[in-house]
Amino acid sequence: MQNITDVGHLTDDADEGEDKIGEAAKREKVHPMALAESYTRSYFEDMDKLNCVRPDISPRASGHIIEQIELVKTLLEKDYAYEVNGSVYFDVSKFRDYGRLSGRNIEEMMAGARVEVSPDKKNPVDFALWKKAEPNHIMQWPSPWGNGYPGWHLECSVMSMKYLGTTLDIHGGGLENQFPHHECEIAQSEAANGVPFVRYWLHNNMVTVDGQKMGKSLNNFITLKQAFKGEHERLNQSYDPLAVRQLILNSHYRSPLDFSDAALFAAQSGYNKITETVKAMRKEIEQVKNCELDAEVAGQLEQLKTKFETAMNDDMNTSVALSVMFDLVRLSNKLLQDGNATAQTLSAVDDLFSKLGGDVLGIIKEENLAVNVADVLHVDDVVNVVITERNEARKNKNFTKADELRAKLDEIGIVLEDTPEKTTWRMK
RNA sequence: GGCGGCGUAGCCAAGAGGCCUAAGGCGACGGUUUGCAAAACCGUUAUUCCCCGGUUCGAAUCCGGGCGCCGCCUCCA
């Protein structure tokens, strides 16, 4: 399950805009829900390309306002929360374990606090469960405390409770959300339910670009779409989505992940090597005769499988698991080079590739193994090779050859058109 | 300022007290192969893990102190 946070806390401050651009922006402004929807779709597109399995449930925060209000009521009843001026805050002083996940304690935080504290809060570390909406706040709902919107952390508690129960086995998320977001989730959920909220937290480390944090203000932001297309000044080329996936798998989830052109290039090279090997394997299997499975190879495969599983069972050590893919690559290519492996032996290798590299790591994808020349080649570049060759012939008055090239292209539906400056082409 | 994460070869990155005279990938170089290439295969590429102390028979791994990078502590989730 994965949440869609569509309760934007957007403030409509466009009322001041009197110039034409402001007017136009106002006129064409889309509804916040439409904005959330377009980001959601874009996100799923990227995740599909990365070959991520879609969640069974993608609940939306805006669809669970009632449940969120109910949780606020419960916390008020249990005296873990208090209402001030139409807002409801969680009283952190009543929840002993606050800060345990991130190793902080409330006293230290208050001492080190350099934040301006809302006058409504009893305690600077208290956090909002429900916030009163100003009139210009776009998304707001009626509640027992007046019009408002749910607090920053509430949706996660409420939706996980509804669909997964009061205790989760695993909760994922970025390390940057450990405090305060996950800490607040724990406080809300455990205060309400009286049972542990999460058994295991999986916090992945930061993503950096060329060693610096990825941030809009630093202008080093690379979106997945840009990486897939290579349309970014920091990137020298486009990268296969699964090569990006491989780069992510190359490091452990708890280590910082550096996103650089060099790292992407390395991942792409390695990814190509794996894919090409599997392709060659498939091709060979069809041409080779059926006979017994080589016992020695079978034994090696069993060892590699064990190595892979041991690594994955060790807190998802994908880096070591990925190295098993390269062990398989070497084994495969040796078998191909020797040329006397049976179809059974090669199939056994191919099978392990599909299971470990396909089902588990997700970097081997059936549809990417089909050789589709039209998709791979850029037709324009190919035709231009012929055009250059033909123009060389024309320059040398070798019109027989030039006409021959033009006729051959014509046969496959490509028409050349000569102008004094250059030659262009189009489909017939 | 407080809390947390990280610092391993040219680059990416595992390893978390003895199997480490440190996986794997990329790159580079040499070889096999090839008409020449490409691909593939074989080999080489960190006596040392940011620095300085300490604990230990033994430390990249533990402890103390530095230095550097990053995140959170404010809006947003």
CSV table of C-alpha atoms (C1' of nucleotides) in Angstrom, one decimal, chain B residues 7-9 14-15 20 22 46 48-52 59-61:
chain,number,residue,atom,x,y,z
B,7,G,C1',33.5,9.2,4.3
B,8,U,C1',36.5,2.1,1.2
B,9,A,C1',40.7,2.0,-5.8
B,14,A,C1',29.7,-4.4,-0.9
B,15,G,C1',32.1,-5.7,3.6
B,20,C,C1',40.0,-9.1,4.1
B,22,A,C1',39.1,-5.8,0.9
B,46,A,C1',43.5,-0.4,-2.8
B,48,U,C1',45.1,-0.7,2.5
B,49,C,C1',39.8,1.4,4.1
B,50,C,C1',39.3,10.5,5.7
B,51,C,C1',43.1,11.9,9.8
B,52,C,C1',45.2,11.2,14.9
B,59,A,C1',40.4,-3.3,13.6
B,60,A,C1',38.1,-0.9,7.3
B,61,U,C1',35.1,-3.0,11.2
